[in-house]
Amino acid sequence: MRSFEPRPGFVVQAFRFALDPSAEGERQLRSHCGAARAAYNWAVSWVEASWWQRRAEASYGIAEEDLTPWRLWSLPALRKVFNVVKKTDPRFADWWQENSKEAYSSGLSNAAAAFDNYARSPRGNRRGKPAGLPRHKSKHKARLSCRFTTGAIRVEPDRRHVTLPRIGTVRTHESTRKLQRRIANGTARILSATVRHERGRWFVSFQVEIQRARRAPARPDVAVGVDLGVKCLAVLADSLGDVRRIPNPGHYEQEIQTLKRLARRVSRRQGPDRRTGQKPSKGWLDTNAELSRVHHRVANLRMDALHKLTTTITAEYGTVVIEDLNVAGMLRNRRLARRIADAGFGEIRRQITYKTEWNGGTVVVADRWFPSSKTCSGCGAVKAKLPLHVRTFHCDACGLVIDRDENAARNLAALAATRITGTGVAGDQGVKAPKPRGADRKTRTTRPGRKAGPGRAGGATLPHQRQKEAGDRHQDTTAQLALW
């Protein structure tokens, strides 16, 4: 299915507001989120049932053409079957009419995406960790979430209420002025709404097609290199030679003692136990809520600091050079994992990418193996080794002595000109930096592709299912409106 493309001059942006629902409103929100989870679990069971049936039949020696047909997992196909099953299946027949159809569509859409990720992962068409077989969501552990794409979705003119399909009008904890005034002016259009329950509070996120005036950076001809770190969150070195250091606020580190104290207090209270049916005590509920509030506050402070940093960078510089950091690999370092996660390296890159596009700038992503720290920003010589504990760069060729992070930021800034001229990495743009022994690239072993074996759902013929799925999804796309 083709992804949504905003109109020229428009971008897709999210607006998130906290909710203050009434008791009845919270009951309906939980009911819709539970309906989405139930639809997701049904889709997983329905698709996988044919896989295990085919595996059992194949063990009996039945020919391939006589096996049970594959069940499609595309969203239109799941919708078509679920609309019939929900009226007769005892798991849904008594209560499915209490919720909006969008709740069930949200769960089916998530199931279709999960199966797509599972099919694409072994072929290398999906970035990130290998995606396993979709699993059922637990009623007690799954995060409450539901997405609405059609129906009455609007922000009320009083700027204190929002309206959602079937749920009705819900009061917001904060003013919706920043979105409602754009809708009133005709410069914004709501595409969808997602409700989530996080840390004891309900939130609604509106996906909006909004018109943004094209802005120009304050210094469009200046490039800046952004070197991220733990001690200094970012070292900024521009092409004019100016260097700035952004200290790491370390919000989590500041509250870690409070979090430890509250976590110990929670562990001493009488908590819930599903095995024995034990209910949590009033002290456990109050202390756990206090712990959640501290976690929520830390997350909000971190997000606010990152937004201010990335907005400042993208509004000032026309070209921003960032590194392609292997954050998942860096988090395996148990001594630095907590501080790296608190810094939010991946979120900084994500925000810089889309904010630079909004402001009319350019993002240059340095290769993951680009030796920004090992290269001399004065002459371009590259060191074979530079341990992490060495915080000062000493060049053996020209004698330059400079801070390690500042040296890396200067090399990243020089990389912007390199992408245009195609020569050099720093210093003299006409000289290519040597690589003494290729120390920048570590030896990587090729991981063999995962093949469907006899112990895997669907048996050895699962790749044929993926090929058939692609064709069937293409055919189902044209009939999507008719099926729904």
Coordinates of C-alpha atoms in Angstrom, one line a residue:
M1 CA 0.0 0.0 0.0
R2 CA 1.3 3.4 -1.0
S3 CA 2.3 5.7 1.9
F4 CA 0.6 9.0 2.4
E5 CA 2.1 12.0 0.6
P6 CA 1.4 15.5 2.0
R7 CA 0.4 18.2 -0.4
P8 CA 3.0 20.6 -1.7
G9 CA 3.9 23.1 1.0
F10 CA 2.6 20.8 3.7
V11 CA 4.3 18.5 6.1
V12 CA 3.0 15.8 8.5
Q13 CA 3.4 16.8 12.2
A14 CA 2.2 15.3 15.5
F15 CA 0.5 17.3 18.2
R16 CA 0.3 15.5 21.6
F17 CA -1.9 16.5 24.5
A18 CA -2.6 15.0 28.0
L19 CA -6.2 14.0 28.7
D20 CA -8.3 14.3 31.9
P21 CA -11.1 11.8 31.1
S22 CA -14.0 11.2 33.4
A23 CA -14.6 7.8 34.9
E24 CA -16.9 6.8 32.0
G25 CA -14.5 8.3 29.5
E26 CA -11.6 6.2 30.9
R27 CA -13.7 3.1 30.8
Q28 CA -14.4 3.6 27.1
L29 CA -10.7 4.4 26.4
R30 CA -9.7 1.1 28.1
S31 CA -12.4 -0.8 26.3
H32 CA -11.2 0.5 22.9
C33 CA -7.6 -0.3 23.7
G34 CA -8.6 -3.8 24.8
A35 CA -10.6 -4.3 21.6
A36 CA -7.5 -3.4 19.6
R37 CA -5.4 -5.9 21.6
A38 CA -8.1 -8.6 21.1
A39 CA -8.2 -8.0 17.4
Y40 CA -4.5 -8.2 17.2
N41 CA -4.4 -11.6 19.1
W42 CA -7.1 -13.0 16.9
A43 CA -5.2 -12.0 13.7
V44 CA -2.0 -13.7 15.0
S45 CA -3.9 -16.9 15.9
W46 CA -5.8 -17.0 12.6
V47 CA -2.8 -16.6 10.4
E48 CA -0.5 -18.9 12.3
A49 CA -3.2 -21.6 12.5
S50 CA -2.7 -22.3 8.8
W51 CA 1.0 -22.4 9.2
W52 CA 0.9 -25.1 11.8
Q53 CA -1.7 -27.0 9.9
R54 CA 0.4 -27.1 6.8
R55 CA 3.4 -28.3 8.9
A56 CA 1.3 -31.1 10.4
E57 CA 0.0 -32.1 7.0
A58 CA 3.5 -32.1 5.5
S59 CA 4.6 -34.5 8.2
Y60 CA 2.0 -36.9 7.0
G61 CA 3.4 -36.9 3.5
I62 CA 0.7 -34.8 1.8
A63 CA 1.8 -33.2 -1.4
E64 CA 2.5 -29.4 -1.5
E65 CA -0.5 -28.7 -3.8
D66 CA -2.9 -30.5 -1.5
L67 CA -1.8 -28.6 1.7
T68 CA -4.1 -26.2 3.5
P69 CA -4.0 -22.8 1.6
W70 CA -2.1 -20.0 3.1
R71 CA -4.1 -17.4 4.9
L72 CA -3.4 -13.8 3.8
W73 CA -2.3 -11.3 6.5
S74 CA -2.8 -8.1 4.5
L75 CA -5.0 -5.5 6.3
P76 CA -7.9 -5.7 3.7
A77 CA -7.9 -9.5 3.9
L78 CA -7.9 -9.5 7.7
R79 CA -10.7 -7.0 7.8
K80 CA -12.9 -9.0 5.5
V81 CA -12.6 -12.2 7.6
F82 CA -12.8 -10.4 10.9
N83 CA -16.1 -8.6 10.0
V84 CA -17.7 -12.1 9.6
V85 CA -16.0 -13.8 12.6
K86 CA -16.8 -11.0 15.1
K87 CA -20.6 -11.7 14.8
T88 CA -20.3 -15.5 15.5
D89 CA -17.1 -16.0 17.6
P90 CA -18.0 -16.1 21.3
R91 CA -14.9 -14.1 22.1
F92 CA -16.4 -11.0 20.3
A93 CA -20.1 -11.7 19.7
D94 CA -21.3 -10.2 23.0
W95 CA -19.4 -7.0 23.1
W96 CA -17.9 -6.0 19.8
Q97 CA -20.6 -3.4 19.1
E98 CA -19.6 -1.4 22.2
N99 CA -16.5 -0.1 20.5
S100 CA -15.7 1.8 17.3
K101 CA -14.7 -0.2 14.2
E102 CA -11.4 1.8 14.3
A103 CA -10.4 0.0 17.5
Y104 CA -10.5 -3.4 15.7
S105 CA -8.9 -1.9 12.6
S106 CA -6.0 -0.6 14.7
G107 CA -5.3 -4.1 16.1
L108 CA -5.5 -5.7 12.6
S109 CA -3.2 -3.1 11.1
N110 CA -0.6 -3.7 13.8
A111 CA -0.8 -7.5 13.2
A112 CA -0.4 -7.0 9.4
A113 CA 2.7 -4.8 10.0
A114 CA 4.1 -7.4 12.4
F115 CA 3.8 -10.2 9.9
D116 CA 5.3 -7.9 7.2
N117 CA 8.3 -7.3 9.4
Y118 CA 8.7 -11.0 10.1
A119 CA 8.6 -11.8 6.4
R120 CA 11.0 -9.0 5.4
S121 CA 13.6 -9.4 8.1
P122 CA 15.3 -12.6 6.9
R123 CA 15.6 -11.2 3.4
G124 CA 17.5 -8.1 4.6
N125 CA 14.8 -5.7 3.5
R126 CA 14.2 -4.4 7.0
R127 CA 16.6 -2.4 9.1
G128 CA 17.3 -3.2 12.8
K129 CA 17.2 -6.4 14.7
P130 CA 15.7 -9.5 13.2
A131 CA 12.0 -9.6 13.7
G132 CA 10.6 -12.8 15.1
L133 CA 7.2 -14.5 14.8
P134 CA 4.4 -12.2 16.1
R135 CA 3.3 -13.1 19.6
H136 CA 0.1 -12.5 21.5
K137 CA -0.2 -9.4 23.6
S138 CA -0.8 -10.0 27.3
K139 CA -3.8 -8.2 28.9
H140 CA -1.6 -7.4 31.9
K141 CA 1.6 -6.2 30.2
A142 CA 0.6 -4.8 26.8
R143 CA 0.6 -1.0 26.6
L144 CA -2.9 0.4 26.1
S145 CA -3.0 2.1 22.7
C146 CA -5.6 2.6 19.9
R147 CA -5.6 4.6 16.7
F148 CA -8.5 6.3 14.9
T149 CA -8.3 7.2 11.3
T150 CA -12.0 7.9 10.4
G151 CA -15.1 9.2 12.1
A152 CA -15.5 12.3 14.3
I153 CA -12.0 13.4 15.1
R154 CA -11.7 17.0 16.0
V155 CA -10.4 19.6 18.4
E156 CA -13.3 21.6 20.0
P157 CA -13.3 25.4 19.6
D158 CA -13.1 25.9 23.4
R159 CA -9.5 24.5 23.2
R160 CA -10.1 22.4 26.3
H161 CA -11.8 19.3 24.7
V162 CA -11.2 16.8 21.9
T163 CA -13.8 14.5 20.3
L164 CA -13.0 10.9 19.3
P165 CA -15.2 8.3 17.5
R166 CA -17.6 6.5 19.7
I167 CA -15.8 7.7 22.9
G168 CA -17.2 11.3 22.5
T169 CA -15.8 14.5 24.0
V170 CA -12.9 14.2 26.4
R171 CA -11.4 17.1 28.4
T172 CA -7.7 17.8 27.9
H173 CA -5.3 18.6 30.7
E174 CA -3.7 21.4 28.6
S175 CA -4.9 23.9 26.1
T176 CA -5.1 22.8 22.4
R177 CA -4.6 26.3 21.2
K178 CA -1.5 25.6 19.1
L179 CA -3.5 23.1 17.0
Q180 CA -7.0 24.5 17.0
R181 CA -6.0 28.0 15.7
R182 CA -4.3 26.3 12.7
I183 CA -7.3 24.2 12.0
A184 CA -9.5 27.3 12.2
N185 CA -7.2 29.1 9.7
G186 CA -7.4 26.3 7.3
T187 CA -3.6 25.6 7.5
A188 CA -4.0 22.2 9.2
R189 CA -6.0 19.0 8.7
I190 CA -6.2 16.1 11.2
L191 CA -5.3 12.8 9.6
S192 CA -5.6 10.4 12.6
A193 CA -5.6 10.3 16.4
T194 CA -3.8 7.8 18.7
V195 CA -4.7 7.4 22.4
R196 CA -2.1 5.9 24.7
H197 CA -1.8 5.2 28.4
E198 CA 1.7 6.0 29.7
R199 CA 2.9 6.3 33.3
G200 CA -0.6 6.6 34.7
R201 CA -1.9 9.2 32.3
W202 CA -3.8 9.2 29.0
F203 CA -2.5 11.1 26.0
V204 CA -3.9 11.8 22.6
S205 CA -1.6 12.4 19.6
F206 CA -3.0 13.9 16.4
Q207 CA -1.3 13.3 13.1
V208 CA -1.8 16.5 11.2
E209 CA -1.1 17.7 7.7
I210 CA 0.1 21.2 8.4
Q211 CA 1.3 24.1 6.2
R212 CA 4.6 25.4 7.3
A213 CA 6.2 28.5 5.8
R214 CA 9.6 27.7 4.3
R215 CA 12.2 29.2 6.5
A216 CA 15.8 29.9 5.8
P217 CA 18.6 29.3 8.3
A218 CA 20.2 32.3 9.9
R219 CA 23.6 31.3 8.3
P220 CA 22.7 29.3 5.2
D221 CA 26.3 29.2 3.9
V222 CA 27.8 27.9 7.1
A223 CA 28.3 24.2 7.9
V224 CA 28.5 22.8 11.4
G225 CA 29.8 19.4 12.6
V226 CA 28.0 17.9 15.6
D227 CA 30.0 15.5 17.7
L228 CA 27.8 13.8 20.3
G229 CA 29.2 12.6 23.6
V230 CA 28.5 11.7 27.2
K231 CA 30.3 14.4 29.2
C232 CA 29.4 17.1 26.6
L233 CA 26.2 16.3 25.0
A234 CA 27.3 18.0 21.7
V235 CA 30.4 19.8 20.5
L236 CA 29.5 22.1 17.6
A237 CA 32.3 23.3 15.3
D238 CA 31.3 25.3 12.2
S239 CA 33.2 25.9 9.0
L240 CA 34.3 29.4 10.2
G241 CA 36.2 28.0 13.1
D242 CA 33.8 28.7 16.0
V243 CA 33.4 25.9 18.6
R244 CA 30.6 25.6 21.1
R245 CA 30.1 23.0 23.8
I246 CA 26.6 21.9 25.0
P247 CA 26.9 20.3 28.4
N248 CA 25.0 17.1 29.1
P249 CA 22.1 17.9 31.5
G250 CA 22.0 14.3 32.7
H251 CA 18.4 14.4 33.9
Y252 CA 18.3 10.7 34.8
E253 CA 21.6 10.9 36.7
Q254 CA 20.2 13.8 38.7
E255 CA 17.2 11.8 39.8
I256 CA 18.8 8.4 40.1
Q257 CA 19.0 8.5 43.9
T258 CA 15.3 9.4 44.1
L259 CA 14.4 6.6 41.7
K260 CA 16.4 4.1 43.7
R261 CA 14.8 5.1 47.0
L262 CA 11.3 4.9 45.5
A263 CA 12.0 1.6 43.8
R264 CA 13.1 0.1 47.2
R265 CA 10.0 1.5 48.8
V266 CA 7.8 -0.1 46.1
S267 CA 9.5 -3.5 46.5
R268 CA 8.7 -3.4 50.3
R269 CA 5.0 -2.9 49.8
Q270 CA 2.5 -5.5 49.0
G271 CA 2.2 -5.6 45.3
P272 CA -0.1 -7.4 42.9
D273 CA 0.3 -11.2 42.3
R274 CA -1.7 -12.8 39.5
R275 CA -0.7 -16.3 40.6
T276 CA -2.4 -16.0 44.0
G277 CA -4.9 -13.2 43.2
Q278 CA -3.3 -10.9 45.7
K279 CA -4.4 -7.2 45.3
P280 CA -1.9 -4.4 45.7
S281 CA -2.0 -2.4 48.9
K282 CA -2.9 1.3 49.0
G283 CA 0.8 2.1 50.0
W284 CA 2.0 0.2 46.9
L285 CA -0.3 2.0 44.6
D286 CA 0.7 5.4 46.0
T287 CA 4.4 4.7 45.9
N288 CA 4.3 3.2 42.5
A289 CA 2.4 6.3 41.2
E290 CA 5.1 8.6 42.7
L291 CA 7.8 6.5 41.0
S292 CA 6.0 6.8 37.7
R293 CA 5.7 10.6 38.1
V294 CA 9.5 10.9 38.6
H295 CA 10.2 8.8 35.5
H296 CA 7.7 10.9 33.5
R297 CA 9.3 14.1 34.7
V298 CA 12.8 12.9 33.6
A299 CA 11.5 11.9 30.2
N300 CA 9.8 15.3 29.7
L301 CA 12.9 17.2 30.8
R302 CA 15.1 15.1 28.4
M303 CA 12.7 15.6 25.5
D304 CA 12.5 19.4 26.1
A305 CA 16.3 19.8 26.2
L306 CA 16.7 17.8 23.0
H307 CA 14.1 19.8 21.2
K308 CA 15.7 23.1 22.2
L309 CA 19.1 21.9 21.1
T310 CA 18.1 20.6 17.7
T311 CA 15.9 23.6 17.0
T312 CA 18.8 25.9 17.7
I313 CA 21.2 24.0 15.4
T314 CA 18.8 23.7 12.5
A315 CA 17.6 27.3 12.7
E316 CA 21.1 28.7 12.6
Y317 CA 23.1 26.5 10.2
G318 CA 22.4 25.7 6.5
T319 CA 24.3 22.4 6.6
V320 CA 24.5 20.1 9.5
V321 CA 26.9 17.1 9.6
I322 CA 26.1 14.3 12.0
E323 CA 27.6 10.8 12.5
D324 CA 25.9 7.5 11.8
L325 CA 26.4 6.1 15.3
N326 CA 25.7 2.5 16.1
V327 CA 23.7 3.4 19.2
A328 CA 22.5 -0.2 19.7
G329 CA 26.1 -1.4 19.8
M330 CA 27.2 1.4 22.1
L331 CA 24.5 0.4 24.6
R332 CA 26.2 -3.0 25.0
N333 CA 28.9 -1.3 27.0
R334 CA 27.6 -1.8 30.5
R335 CA 29.7 1.0 31.9
L336 CA 28.3 3.7 29.6
A337 CA 24.9 2.3 28.6
R338 CA 22.9 4.2 31.1
R339 CA 24.5 7.6 30.3
I340 CA 24.3 7.0 26.5
A341 CA 20.6 6.1 26.8
D342 CA 20.0 9.2 28.9
A343 CA 21.7 11.4 26.3
G344 CA 19.3 10.2 23.5
F345 CA 21.8 10.1 20.5
G346 CA 19.2 8.5 18.2
E347 CA 16.5 11.0 19.0
I348 CA 19.0 13.9 18.3
R349 CA 19.6 12.6 14.8
R350 CA 15.9 12.0 14.2
Q351 CA 15.0 15.6 15.2
I352 CA 17.9 17.2 13.2
T353 CA 16.8 15.3 10.1
Y354 CA 13.3 16.5 9.9
K355 CA 13.8 19.9 11.4
T356 CA 16.6 20.6 8.8
E357 CA 14.2 19.8 6.0
W358 CA 11.5 22.1 7.5
N359 CA 14.1 25.0 7.7
G360 CA 15.4 24.5 4.2
G361 CA 18.8 23.2 5.2
T362 CA 20.8 20.1 4.4
V363 CA 21.9 17.1 6.5
V364 CA 25.1 15.3 5.7
V365 CA 25.5 11.9 7.5
A366 CA 29.1 10.8 7.9
D367 CA 29.8 7.1 7.2
R368 CA 29.8 4.9 10.3
W369 CA 33.5 4.1 9.7
F370 CA 34.6 7.7 9.0
P371 CA 37.5 8.3 11.4
S372 CA 36.4 11.7 12.8
S373 CA 38.3 11.3 16.1
K374 CA 41.4 9.7 14.6
T375 CA 41.9 12.2 11.9
C376 CA 44.0 15.4 12.4
S377 CA 41.8 18.4 11.6
G378 CA 45.0 20.4 10.7
C379 CA 46.9 18.1 8.2
G380 CA 44.5 15.2 7.6
A381 CA 46.8 12.5 9.0
V382 CA 45.0 9.5 10.5
K383 CA 46.0 7.6 13.6
A384 CA 45.9 3.8 13.6
K385 CA 44.5 3.7 17.1
L386 CA 43.0 6.2 19.6
P387 CA 41.6 4.6 22.8
L388 CA 38.5 6.0 24.3
H389 CA 40.2 7.1 27.5
V390 CA 42.6 9.4 25.5
R391 CA 40.7 12.7 25.5
T392 CA 43.4 14.9 23.9
F393 CA 44.5 14.4 20.3
H394 CA 48.2 14.6 19.5
C395 CA 49.1 14.6 15.8
D396 CA 52.4 12.9 15.1
A397 CA 52.7 14.6 11.7
C398 CA 52.1 18.3 12.4
G399 CA 52.3 18.3 16.2
L400 CA 48.7 19.6 16.6
V401 CA 47.3 19.2 20.2
I402 CA 43.6 19.6 20.5
D403 CA 40.7 18.3 22.4
R404 CA 39.4 15.0 21.0
D405 CA 35.8 16.0 20.7
E406 CA 36.6 19.4 19.2
N407 CA 38.9 17.7 16.7
A408 CA 36.1 15.3 15.7
A409 CA 33.6 18.2 15.3
R410 CA 36.0 20.1 13.0
N411 CA 36.5 17.0 10.8
L412 CA 32.7 16.6 10.5
A413 CA 32.3 20.3 9.5
A414 CA 35.0 19.8 6.9
L415 CA 33.2 16.8 5.6
A416 CA 30.4 19.0 4.3
A417 CA 32.9 20.6 1.8
T418 CA 34.3 17.1 1.0
R419 CA 30.9 15.9 -0.2
I420 CA 30.8 18.7 -2.7
T421 CA 34.5 18.6 -3.9
G422 CA 34.9 14.8 -3.4
T423 CA 38.5 15.1 -2.0
G424 CA 40.1 15.1 1.4
V425 CA 38.6 14.8 4.9
A426 CA 39.9 17.8 6.7
G427 CA 42.4 20.6 6.4
D428 CA 43.7 20.8 2.8
Q429 CA 40.7 19.7 0.7
G430 CA 43.0 18.6 -2.1
V431 CA 44.7 15.9 -0.1
K432 CA 43.3 12.5 0.7
A433 CA 43.9 11.2 4.2
P434 CA 45.8 8.0 4.4
K435 CA 44.6 4.9 6.2
P436 CA 47.6 3.1 7.5
R437 CA 46.1 -0.3 8.0
G438 CA 42.4 0.1 7.6
A439 CA 41.9 0.3 11.4
D440 CA 38.6 2.1 11.0
R441 CA 36.7 -1.0 9.8
K442 CA 36.5 -3.9 12.1
T443 CA 36.2 -7.4 10.8
R444 CA 32.6 -8.4 10.5
T445 CA 31.4 -11.9 10.0
T446 CA 28.6 -12.5 7.6
R447 CA 25.6 -13.8 9.4
P448 CA 23.9 -16.7 7.5
G449 CA 20.3 -16.0 6.5
R450 CA 17.6 -17.6 8.4
K451 CA 15.8 -20.4 6.5
A452 CA 12.6 -22.0 7.4
G453 CA 13.3 -25.3 9.0
P454 CA 11.1 -28.1 10.2
G455 CA 10.8 -26.6 13.6
R456 CA 9.5 -23.3 12.4
A457 CA 5.9 -22.4 11.9
G458 CA 4.9 -22.9 8.3
G459 CA 7.6 -25.4 7.5
A460 CA 10.2 -25.0 4.7
T461 CA 7.7 -23.5 2.2
L462 CA 7.3 -20.2 4.1
P463 CA 9.3 -18.2 1.4
H464 CA 6.6 -19.1 -1.1
Q465 CA 4.0 -17.7 1.2
R466 CA 5.9 -14.4 1.2
Q467 CA 6.0 -14.2 -2.5
K468 CA 2.3 -15.0 -2.7
E469 CA 1.6 -12.4 0.0
A470 CA 3.2 -9.6 -2.1
G471 CA 1.0 -10.3 -5.1
D472 CA -2.2 -10.8 -3.0
R473 CA -1.6 -7.5 -1.1
H474 CA -1.2 -5.7 -4.4
Q475 CA -4.6 -7.1 -5.6
D476 CA -6.3 -6.4 -2.2
T477 CA -5.2 -2.8 -2.2
T478 CA -7.5 -1.9 -5.1
A479 CA -10.5 -3.5 -3.3
Q480 CA -9.8 -2.1 0.1
L481 CA -12.7 0.4 0.2
A482 CA -15.1 -2.3 -1.0
L483 CA -14.0 -4.7 1.7
W484 CA -14.4 -2.2 4.5

